[in-house]
Short mmCIF file of C-alpha atoms and ligand atoms in Angstrom, two decimals:
data_model
loop_
_atom_site.label_atom_id
_atom_site.label_comp_id
_atom_site.label_asym_id
_atom_site.label_seq_id
_atom_site.Cartn_x
_atom_site.Cartn_y
_atom_site.Cartn_z
CA MET A 1 17.83 13.73 -46.25
CA THR A 2 14.52 15.31 -47.15
CA ILE A 3 13.64 18.99 -46.88
CA TYR A 4 10.05 19.94 -46.10
CA LEU A 5 9.16 23.50 -47.09
CA SER A 6 6.07 25.01 -45.52
CA THR A 7 4.55 27.49 -43.13
CA VAL A 8 5.43 25.77 -39.86
CA ILE A 9 3.35 26.47 -36.74
CA ASP A 10 3.97 24.95 -33.31
CA THR A 11 4.10 25.70 -29.58
CA PRO A 12 7.45 24.82 -28.00
CA GLY A 13 7.77 25.59 -24.29
CA ALA A 14 5.45 25.02 -21.35
CA PHE A 15 1.66 25.29 -21.46
CA GLY A 16 0.58 28.93 -21.02
CA GLU A 17 4.17 30.22 -21.32
CA ALA A 18 3.75 31.91 -24.71
CA GLU A 19 0.66 33.92 -25.59
CA ARG A 20 1.17 33.26 -29.27
CA VAL A 21 2.12 30.36 -31.49
CA ARG A 22 5.57 30.10 -33.08
CA SER A 23 5.13 30.55 -36.81
CA ALA A 24 7.64 30.56 -39.68
CA GLU A 25 6.68 31.09 -43.32
CA ASP A 26 8.85 29.60 -46.04
CA CYS A 27 10.47 27.46 -43.40
CA ALA A 28 12.69 24.52 -44.36
CA LEU A 29 12.76 21.52 -42.02
CA VAL A 30 15.70 19.31 -42.91
CA VAL A 31 14.91 15.73 -41.91
CA ASP A 32 17.54 13.00 -41.72
CA ASP A 33 16.61 9.47 -40.70
CA GLY A 34 13.28 10.74 -39.35
CA VAL A 35 14.79 13.48 -37.18
CA ILE A 36 14.70 17.25 -37.79
CA VAL A 37 18.40 18.15 -38.08
CA ALA A 38 18.04 21.76 -39.25
CA ARG A 39 15.33 24.42 -39.32
CA LEU A 40 16.07 27.43 -41.47
CA ASP A 41 14.49 29.66 -44.08
CA ALA A 42 13.98 28.37 -47.59
CA ALA A 43 16.51 30.70 -49.23
CA GLU A 44 19.25 29.58 -46.83
CA ALA A 45 18.29 25.94 -47.33
CA ALA A 46 18.66 26.39 -51.11
CA ASP A 47 22.26 27.55 -50.54
CA ARG A 48 23.19 24.90 -48.01
CA PHE A 49 21.37 21.86 -49.40
CA PRO A 50 21.03 22.46 -53.18
CA GLU A 51 20.79 18.81 -54.23
CA HIS A 52 18.54 17.32 -51.57
CA GLU A 53 15.00 16.14 -52.18
CA VAL A 54 12.44 18.80 -51.39
CA VAL A 55 8.79 18.28 -50.53
CA ASP A 56 7.11 21.62 -51.18
CA LEU A 57 4.20 21.99 -48.77
CA ARG A 58 3.87 25.77 -48.95
CA ASP A 59 0.31 25.38 -50.15
CA GLY A 60 -0.69 24.51 -46.58
CA ILE A 61 0.47 24.62 -42.96
CA LEU A 62 2.56 22.10 -41.03
CA PHE A 63 1.57 21.40 -37.40
CA PRO A 64 3.25 18.86 -35.12
CA GLY A 65 1.45 15.49 -35.13
CA LEU A 66 -1.59 15.46 -32.85
CA VAL A 67 -1.49 13.49 -29.59
CA ASP A 68 -4.54 11.61 -28.25
CA THR A 69 -4.02 10.62 -24.61
CA HIS A 70 -7.22 8.60 -24.21
CA VAL A 71 -9.00 6.61 -26.92
CA HIS A 72 -10.65 3.14 -26.86
CA PHE A 73 -9.67 0.74 -29.66
CA PRO A 74 -12.71 -1.62 -29.32
CA GLN A 75 -15.22 1.24 -29.46
CA VAL A 76 -14.75 2.55 -33.03
CA ARG A 77 -17.99 0.88 -34.03
CA ALA A 78 -19.81 2.20 -30.94
CA ILE A 79 -19.39 5.92 -31.70
CA GLY A 80 -22.61 7.92 -31.68
CA GLY A 81 -24.60 6.24 -28.91
CA LEU A 82 -26.20 9.45 -27.72
CA GLY A 83 -28.63 10.18 -24.92
CA MET A 84 -27.24 8.19 -21.97
CA PRO A 85 -25.08 8.84 -18.90
CA LEU A 86 -21.87 6.84 -18.40
CA LEU A 87 -23.05 3.63 -16.74
CA GLU A 88 -26.07 3.16 -18.99
CA TRP A 89 -23.96 3.93 -22.08
CA LEU A 90 -21.39 1.33 -21.00
CA GLU A 91 -24.05 -1.30 -20.50
CA ARG A 92 -26.03 -0.62 -23.66
CA CYS A 93 -23.43 0.58 -26.20
CA ALA A 94 -19.79 0.03 -25.29
CA LEU A 95 -19.63 -3.31 -23.48
CA PRO A 96 -21.74 -5.37 -25.94
CA GLU A 97 -19.42 -4.16 -28.72
CA GLU A 98 -16.32 -4.92 -26.64
CA VAL A 99 -17.53 -8.50 -26.13
CA ARG A 100 -17.50 -8.96 -29.94
CA LEU A 101 -13.70 -8.61 -29.93
CA SER A 102 -13.42 -12.13 -28.50
CA ASP A 103 -13.52 -13.09 -32.19
CA VAL A 104 -9.98 -12.39 -33.38
CA ASP A 105 -10.98 -11.84 -37.03
CA TYR A 106 -13.46 -9.23 -35.92
CA ALA A 107 -10.81 -7.70 -33.65
CA ARG A 108 -8.36 -7.47 -36.59
CA ALA A 109 -10.93 -5.67 -38.71
CA VAL A 110 -11.68 -3.25 -35.87
CA ALA A 111 -7.94 -2.67 -35.33
CA GLY A 112 -7.65 -1.69 -38.99
CA ASP A 113 -10.56 0.77 -38.74
CA PHE A 114 -9.17 2.14 -35.52
CA VAL A 115 -5.60 2.81 -36.60
CA ARG A 116 -6.75 4.30 -39.91
CA GLY A 117 -9.22 6.50 -38.02
CA LEU A 118 -6.40 7.78 -35.82
CA VAL A 119 -3.88 8.64 -38.51
CA ASP A 120 -6.41 10.05 -40.96
CA ALA A 121 -7.45 12.49 -38.22
CA GLY A 122 -3.80 13.55 -37.80
CA THR A 123 -3.08 11.63 -34.60
CA THR A 124 0.51 10.42 -34.65
CA THR A 125 0.80 9.39 -30.98
CA ALA A 126 -1.88 7.81 -28.81
CA LEU A 127 -2.40 6.23 -25.42
CA VAL A 128 -4.96 3.61 -26.34
CA PHE A 129 -7.34 1.74 -24.05
CA GLY A 130 -7.03 -1.78 -25.41
CA SER A 131 -9.41 -4.74 -25.37
CA HIS A 132 -10.23 -7.26 -22.62
CA PHE A 133 -8.96 -10.01 -25.00
CA PRO A 134 -5.20 -10.63 -25.39
CA ASP A 135 -5.50 -11.65 -29.07
CA ALA A 136 -7.32 -8.42 -29.84
CA VAL A 137 -4.56 -6.42 -28.11
CA ASP A 138 -2.01 -8.32 -30.23
CA ALA A 139 -4.00 -7.32 -33.31
CA LEU A 140 -3.94 -3.68 -32.29
CA PHE A 141 -0.19 -3.64 -31.66
CA ALA A 142 0.49 -5.49 -34.92
CA THR A 143 -1.61 -3.02 -36.94
CA ALA A 144 -0.10 0.01 -35.21
CA SER A 145 3.35 -1.39 -35.97
CA GLU A 146 2.53 -1.93 -39.66
CA VAL A 147 1.14 1.58 -40.05
CA GLY A 148 3.90 3.17 -37.97
CA VAL A 149 1.89 5.21 -35.47
CA ARG A 150 3.20 5.67 -31.90
CA VAL A 151 0.92 3.65 -29.64
CA THR A 152 1.00 2.91 -25.93
CA SER A 153 -1.66 0.36 -25.02
CA GLY A 154 -2.48 -2.69 -22.97
CA LEU A 155 -4.90 -5.42 -21.96
CA VAL A 156 -7.95 -3.99 -20.18
CA VAL A 157 -8.56 -5.93 -16.97
CA SER A 158 -11.61 -6.23 -14.72
CA ASP A 159 -12.91 -8.77 -12.22
CA ARG A 160 -16.43 -7.57 -11.39
CA ILE A 161 -19.62 -5.82 -12.56
CA LEU A 162 -19.00 -6.18 -16.33
CA PRO A 163 -20.42 -8.94 -18.60
CA GLU A 164 -18.94 -12.34 -17.65
CA GLN A 165 -16.91 -12.66 -20.89
CA LEU A 166 -14.91 -9.54 -19.94
CA LEU A 167 -13.83 -10.73 -16.49
CA VAL A 168 -10.58 -12.41 -15.39
CA THR A 169 -8.97 -13.22 -12.07
CA PRO A 170 -6.23 -10.92 -10.77
CA GLU A 171 -3.65 -13.72 -11.31
CA ARG A 172 -4.69 -14.20 -14.94
CA ALA A 173 -4.77 -10.41 -15.49
CA ALA A 174 -1.20 -10.08 -14.22
CA SER A 175 0.20 -13.00 -16.24
CA ALA A 176 -1.57 -12.02 -19.50
CA SER A 177 -0.51 -8.38 -19.11
CA ALA A 178 3.10 -9.38 -18.45
CA ALA A 179 3.13 -11.64 -21.52
CA LEU A 180 1.82 -8.88 -23.78
CA ALA A 181 4.23 -6.36 -22.29
CA ASP A 182 7.12 -8.76 -22.96
CA ARG A 183 6.06 -9.03 -26.56
CA TRP A 184 5.38 -5.37 -27.35
CA HIS A 185 6.85 -2.90 -24.85
CA GLY A 186 9.72 -1.06 -26.52
CA GLU A 187 9.13 -2.66 -29.94
CA GLY A 188 9.68 0.24 -32.35
CA ARG A 189 7.19 2.98 -31.51
CA LEU A 190 5.08 0.76 -29.23
CA ARG A 191 4.88 0.71 -25.44
CA TYR A 192 2.78 -1.15 -22.89
CA ALA A 193 0.31 0.34 -20.38
CA VAL A 194 -1.17 -1.60 -17.47
CA THR A 195 -4.90 -0.90 -17.81
CA PRO A 196 -7.53 -1.74 -15.18
CA ARG A 197 -10.80 -0.47 -16.67
CA PHE A 198 -11.79 1.59 -13.59
CA SER A 199 -12.04 0.98 -9.86
CA LEU A 200 -15.73 0.21 -10.22
CA SER A 201 -14.89 -2.96 -12.21
CA ALA A 202 -11.55 -3.77 -10.55
CA SER A 203 -11.38 -5.09 -6.99
CA ASP A 204 -8.65 -4.09 -4.58
CA ASP A 205 -6.96 -7.44 -5.33
CA MET A 206 -7.06 -6.67 -9.04
CA LEU A 207 -5.51 -3.22 -8.50
CA ALA A 208 -2.85 -4.83 -6.30
CA ALA A 209 -2.10 -7.31 -9.11
CA CYS A 210 -1.78 -4.38 -11.56
CA GLY A 211 0.73 -2.78 -9.20
CA GLY A 212 2.79 -5.98 -9.35
CA VAL A 213 3.29 -5.94 -13.14
CA ALA A 214 6.75 -4.54 -14.11
CA ASP A 215 7.15 -0.93 -13.11
CA ASP A 216 8.88 0.40 -16.20
CA LEU A 217 5.49 0.23 -17.93
CA TRP A 218 2.82 2.89 -18.35
CA PHE A 219 -0.43 2.97 -16.40
CA THR A 220 -3.85 4.23 -17.44
CA SER A 221 -7.42 4.10 -16.18
CA HIS A 222 -10.50 6.28 -15.61
CA VAL A 223 -11.27 8.48 -12.61
CA ASN A 224 -14.01 10.83 -11.30
CA GLU A 225 -16.03 10.86 -14.49
CA ASN A 226 -19.63 10.64 -13.33
CA PRO A 227 -21.31 11.36 -9.94
CA THR A 228 -23.10 7.97 -9.73
CA GLU A 229 -19.85 6.15 -10.53
CA ILE A 230 -18.00 8.14 -7.85
CA VAL A 231 -20.54 7.34 -5.13
CA GLU A 232 -20.41 3.65 -6.05
CA VAL A 233 -16.58 3.58 -5.96
CA GLY A 234 -16.75 5.21 -2.51
CA ARG A 235 -19.09 2.42 -1.35
CA LEU A 236 -16.88 -0.35 -2.80
CA PHE A 237 -13.66 1.07 -1.30
CA PRO A 238 -14.68 2.22 2.21
CA GLU A 239 -11.04 2.15 3.29
CA ALA A 240 -9.83 4.48 0.48
CA ASP A 241 -9.75 8.26 0.73
CA ARG A 242 -11.70 9.03 -2.42
CA TYR A 243 -11.38 7.66 -5.97
CA VAL A 244 -7.76 8.69 -6.76
CA ASP A 245 -6.61 6.87 -3.65
CA THR A 246 -7.95 3.51 -4.93
CA TYR A 247 -5.08 3.60 -7.47
CA ASP A 248 -2.55 5.46 -5.35
CA ARG A 249 -2.64 2.90 -2.52
CA HIS A 250 -1.18 0.33 -4.92
CA GLY A 251 1.61 2.57 -6.18
CA LEU A 252 -0.07 2.93 -9.57
CA LEU A 253 0.31 6.71 -9.83
CA ASP A 254 3.51 8.36 -10.98
CA GLU A 255 4.75 10.38 -13.95
CA ARG A 256 4.06 7.39 -16.23
CA SER A 257 0.35 7.36 -15.34
CA VAL A 258 -2.52 9.01 -17.20
CA LEU A 259 -6.04 9.10 -15.75
CA ALA A 260 -8.95 9.95 -18.02
CA HIS A 261 -11.69 12.50 -17.25
CA ASN A 262 -11.32 13.69 -13.64
CA VAL A 263 -14.33 15.96 -14.11
CA HIS A 264 -15.23 15.94 -10.39
CA PRO A 265 -11.99 15.87 -8.35
CA THR A 266 -11.55 17.09 -4.79
CA ALA A 267 -8.74 19.52 -3.98
CA ALA A 268 -6.99 16.72 -2.05
CA GLU A 269 -7.11 14.44 -5.09
CA LEU A 270 -5.60 17.15 -7.29
CA GLY A 271 -2.86 17.51 -4.69
CA VAL A 272 -2.07 13.79 -4.93
CA LEU A 273 -2.02 13.83 -8.75
CA SER A 274 0.27 16.84 -8.74
CA GLU A 275 2.63 15.26 -6.23
CA ARG A 276 2.80 12.02 -8.18
CA GLY A 277 3.29 13.79 -11.55
CA THR A 278 0.26 11.93 -12.94
CA ALA A 279 -1.35 13.50 -16.01
CA VAL A 280 -5.06 13.85 -16.75
CA ALA A 281 -6.62 13.21 -20.16
CA HIS A 282 -9.37 15.77 -20.70
CA CYS A 283 -12.02 14.37 -23.06
CA PRO A 284 -14.46 17.14 -23.91
CA THR A 285 -16.76 15.56 -26.54
CA SER A 286 -17.20 12.51 -24.32
CA ASN A 287 -17.91 14.66 -21.25
CA PHE A 288 -20.53 16.61 -23.18
CA SER A 289 -22.07 13.59 -24.88
CA LEU A 290 -22.49 11.61 -21.64
CA GLY A 291 -23.39 14.74 -19.69
CA SER A 292 -20.47 14.03 -17.34
CA GLY A 293 -19.83 17.71 -16.59
CA LEU A 294 -17.60 20.69 -17.28
CA PHE A 295 -13.90 20.00 -16.75
CA PRO A 296 -12.25 22.12 -14.01
CA LEU A 297 -9.15 23.02 -16.03
CA ARG A 298 -8.21 26.04 -13.92
CA GLU A 299 -8.20 23.93 -10.75
CA HIS A 300 -5.98 21.31 -12.39
CA LEU A 301 -3.50 23.91 -13.59
CA GLU A 302 -3.47 25.78 -10.29
CA ALA A 303 -2.78 22.50 -8.47
CA GLY A 304 0.08 21.78 -10.90
CA VAL A 305 -1.59 18.79 -12.58
CA ARG A 306 -0.59 18.20 -16.20
CA VAL A 307 -3.49 18.08 -18.65
CA ALA A 308 -3.68 16.91 -22.27
CA LEU A 309 -6.52 15.97 -24.64
CA GLY A 310 -8.24 12.66 -25.34
CA SER A 311 -10.89 11.83 -27.90
CA ASP A 312 -12.35 9.02 -25.74
CA VAL A 313 -13.76 7.31 -28.83
CA GLY A 314 -16.43 5.83 -28.63
CA ALA A 315 -18.12 7.96 -25.91
CA GLY A 316 -16.28 10.79 -27.67
CA THR A 317 -17.73 11.57 -31.07
CA GLY A 318 -14.71 11.10 -33.32
CA PHE A 319 -10.94 10.90 -33.69
CA SER A 320 -10.27 14.59 -34.25
CA ILE A 321 -8.07 16.07 -31.56
CA LEU A 322 -8.65 19.47 -33.21
CA GLN A 323 -12.36 19.01 -32.44
CA GLU A 324 -11.49 18.08 -28.83
CA GLY A 325 -9.50 21.32 -28.59
CA LEU A 326 -12.48 23.32 -29.84
CA GLN A 327 -14.84 21.62 -27.39
CA ALA A 328 -12.36 22.21 -24.54
CA TYR A 329 -12.47 25.88 -25.47
CA PHE A 330 -16.30 25.85 -25.43
CA GLY A 331 -16.38 24.13 -22.04
CA GLN A 332 -14.13 26.77 -20.48
CA ARG A 333 -16.30 29.53 -21.99
CA LEU A 334 -19.37 27.98 -20.37
CA LEU A 335 -17.66 28.01 -16.97
CA GLY A 336 -17.61 31.83 -17.16
CA PRO A 337 -15.25 33.44 -14.65
CA GLU A 338 -14.31 30.02 -13.28
CA GLY A 339 -13.13 28.81 -16.67
CA ARG A 340 -9.61 29.08 -18.08
CA PRO A 341 -9.83 31.07 -21.33
CA LEU A 342 -8.00 29.19 -24.07
CA ALA A 343 -6.12 31.15 -26.74
CA PRO A 344 -5.24 29.53 -30.10
CA ALA A 345 -1.72 28.84 -28.80
CA ASP A 346 -3.21 27.02 -25.79
CA LEU A 347 -5.35 24.85 -28.06
CA LEU A 348 -2.42 23.88 -30.26
CA HIS A 349 -0.32 23.18 -27.16
CA LEU A 350 -3.00 20.95 -25.61
CA ALA A 351 -3.33 19.05 -28.89
CA THR A 352 0.42 18.50 -29.40
CA ARG A 353 3.08 19.46 -26.85
CA SER A 354 0.93 18.83 -23.73
CA GLY A 355 0.14 15.34 -25.03
CA ALA A 356 3.79 14.58 -25.72
CA GLU A 357 4.68 15.72 -22.19
CA ALA A 358 1.88 13.65 -20.61
CA LEU A 359 3.17 10.56 -22.43
CA GLY A 360 6.84 11.13 -21.55
CA LEU A 361 7.75 11.87 -25.17
CA ALA A 362 8.58 15.56 -24.80
CA GLU A 363 12.15 15.03 -26.00
CA THR A 364 11.02 13.11 -29.07
CA VAL A 365 7.87 14.78 -30.42
CA GLY A 366 5.34 17.56 -29.67
CA ASP A 367 6.86 20.43 -31.65
CA LEU A 368 8.90 20.95 -34.79
CA SER A 369 12.23 21.98 -33.27
CA VAL A 370 15.64 20.65 -34.26
CA GLY A 371 16.22 17.32 -32.52
CA ARG A 372 12.58 16.19 -32.58
CA GLU A 373 11.39 13.37 -34.81
CA PHE A 374 9.42 14.55 -37.83
CA ASP A 375 5.86 13.81 -36.63
CA ALA A 376 3.78 16.32 -38.55
CA ILE A 377 0.44 16.96 -40.20
CA TRP A 378 -0.09 19.00 -43.33
CA VAL A 379 -3.24 21.08 -42.91
CA ARG A 380 -4.36 21.93 -46.41
CA PRO A 381 -8.09 22.60 -46.74
CA PRO A 382 -9.53 21.91 -50.20
CA GLY A 383 -9.47 24.92 -52.55
CA GLY A 384 -12.73 26.84 -52.84
CA GLY A 385 -13.97 25.64 -49.41
CA THR A 386 -14.83 27.71 -46.35
CA LEU A 387 -11.74 26.81 -44.32
CA ARG A 388 -9.37 27.57 -47.21
CA ARG A 389 -10.87 31.06 -47.49
CA LEU A 390 -10.72 31.58 -43.74
CA VAL A 391 -7.07 30.53 -43.52
CA ASP A 392 -6.05 32.53 -46.59
CA SER A 393 -7.61 35.66 -45.12
CA ALA A 394 -6.39 35.13 -41.53
CA VAL A 395 -4.74 38.23 -40.09
CA ASP A 396 -1.88 36.29 -38.53
CA ALA A 397 -0.80 32.77 -37.54
CA ASP A 398 -2.84 32.72 -34.30
CA ASP A 399 -5.92 33.70 -36.28
CA ALA A 400 -5.23 30.90 -38.78
CA VAL A 401 -4.85 28.41 -35.90
CA ALA A 402 -8.18 29.59 -34.41
CA LYS A 403 -9.86 29.07 -37.78
CA ILE A 404 -8.37 25.60 -38.14
CA PHE A 405 -9.55 24.51 -34.67
CA ALA A 406 -12.99 25.98 -35.35
CA VAL A 407 -13.57 24.38 -38.73
CA ALA A 408 -11.04 21.67 -39.68
CA GLY A 409 -11.89 17.98 -39.86
CA PRO A 410 -9.93 14.95 -41.06
CA SER A 411 -10.57 15.87 -44.71
CA ASP A 412 -8.51 19.04 -44.23
CA ILE A 413 -5.45 17.02 -43.19
CA ALA A 414 -3.77 16.22 -46.47
CA ALA A 415 -0.78 14.22 -45.20
CA VAL A 416 0.61 12.81 -41.95
CA TRP A 417 4.18 11.73 -41.04
CA VAL A 418 5.53 9.80 -38.06
CA GLY A 419 9.31 9.79 -37.60
CA GLY A 420 9.67 10.95 -41.21
CA ASP A 421 7.49 8.11 -42.58
CA ARG A 422 4.32 9.16 -44.34
CA VAL A 423 1.47 7.26 -42.70
CA SER A 424 -1.55 8.96 -44.25
CA GLY A 425 -2.47 11.13 -47.24
CA ALA A 426 -0.44 11.94 -50.29
CA THR A 427 2.01 14.56 -51.40
CA SER A 428 1.74 14.75 -55.17
CA GLU A 429 4.72 14.47 -57.52
CA SER A 430 4.42 18.20 -58.15
CA THR A 431 5.39 18.87 -54.53
CA ARG A 432 8.64 16.93 -54.92
CA GLY A 433 11.79 18.29 -56.48
CA SER A 434 15.25 19.53 -55.57
CA MET A 435 16.12 22.59 -53.56
CA THR A 436 17.48 24.41 -56.62
CA GLU A 437 14.06 24.17 -58.29
CA ALA A 438 12.16 25.36 -55.22
CA THR A 439 12.24 29.13 -55.46
CA PRO A 440 10.84 30.74 -52.35
CA LYS A 441 7.18 31.69 -52.88
CA ARG A 442 7.14 34.32 -50.19
CA ARG A 443 9.63 36.32 -48.23
CA THR A 444 10.69 34.79 -44.93
CA ASN A 445 9.96 36.75 -41.76
N1 LIG B 501 -15.22 4.16 -17.56
C1 LIG B 501 -15.00 2.83 -17.64
N2 LIG B 501 -15.02 2.41 -18.90
C2 LIG B 501 -15.26 3.50 -19.66
C3 LIG B 501 -15.38 3.70 -21.07
O1 LIG B 501 -15.28 2.80 -21.87
N3 LIG B 501 -15.62 4.98 -21.47
C4 LIG B 501 -15.73 6.01 -20.58
N4 LIG B 501 -15.95 7.24 -21.06
N5 LIG B 501 -15.61 5.84 -19.28
C5 LIG B 501 -15.39 4.59 -18.81
ZN1 LIG B 502 -12.44 6.16 -21.65
#
């Protein structure tokens, strides 16, 4: 057993339920075999567990691990292509880079960059858009498994419009997806997601083939991101009622489905998503960078559609889900009275608990309650820096959370754990000791 002592901040409960974060100073999380088995104050922990190893993290704040519900593995080296709308950006920046992953050595190197980028930014769970090449998807799963991050991913499939090298027949898409799913789905922290790129590049036959791959798998794709894309999908699917229906007609939407963007939905489409229990990955930096639009969060919530955050690397500008939270906040501000104001507790929820719920992992991760696995990030800004001063002078925990979302980047995340395993950063020897040595630094609330 290991005891982690820190200020622990999280947001258990439903989105919007609590106005404020849950915060506990001098809190002891007792972790056994990766699972939080007790949560109590440090003084009590010293009485009950005097001889157990202690990791003293009171010089920072513990948040639950961050959850990224939409991020592209083959696009790490395409980040920063600014100045284009979606379809031009795909053609000029994303797709040429994705073609390079046909070389498996290149794909392995990119997988290494990608997984490191995720965990160093504090992401412990991600729904990852894979590659069009099965060997590259194998490389991603293998790297994620070595590092220990929770990844749901799959082979991206398309049969039209994209560069020739990225196309397959529906039959080949189904058999290659099934083979990868057999190999990886349920292996440790890995799961498989059936992944047509988007209806623009996937014919009705391709979407039907996706619907035929085993139905205990996850499903992800894009929807309603850009007005030109939406008009073109309407033209290609004259028999479908709008974009969402192109997936729904093949039984692809349920509570194990996550659609990215949905910046321009109709009320009827929101009704379908709500009925199916499908979640939406809101990707603010991508939406701003490509000029896709302002996300109608209030309409999603009022329709009962679940929403979480995605970085959408590489249209998104980086791996930080804290940054996505901040940009989500900005977007809602810009919508004025039509926006949904986001309090610090809402931002932390979107970045953690909402993501866990969208990915069906609400029982396992998303907050730091007893019974959850210890997926956590240690936010510890360097001494003498702006964020350290801001956090040290915060009036309360919500204020500290606001400051962290406003200013923090990956360099402020000093350590990251998944299921009790440290996957990034270091906790120095001086933070380790036994409970009898760890005298409480502050009084517990
Ligand atoms: N729609 C289809 N492919 C993509 C992609 O790679 N990025 C984004 N943002 N949208 C897409
Ligand atoms: Zn995307």
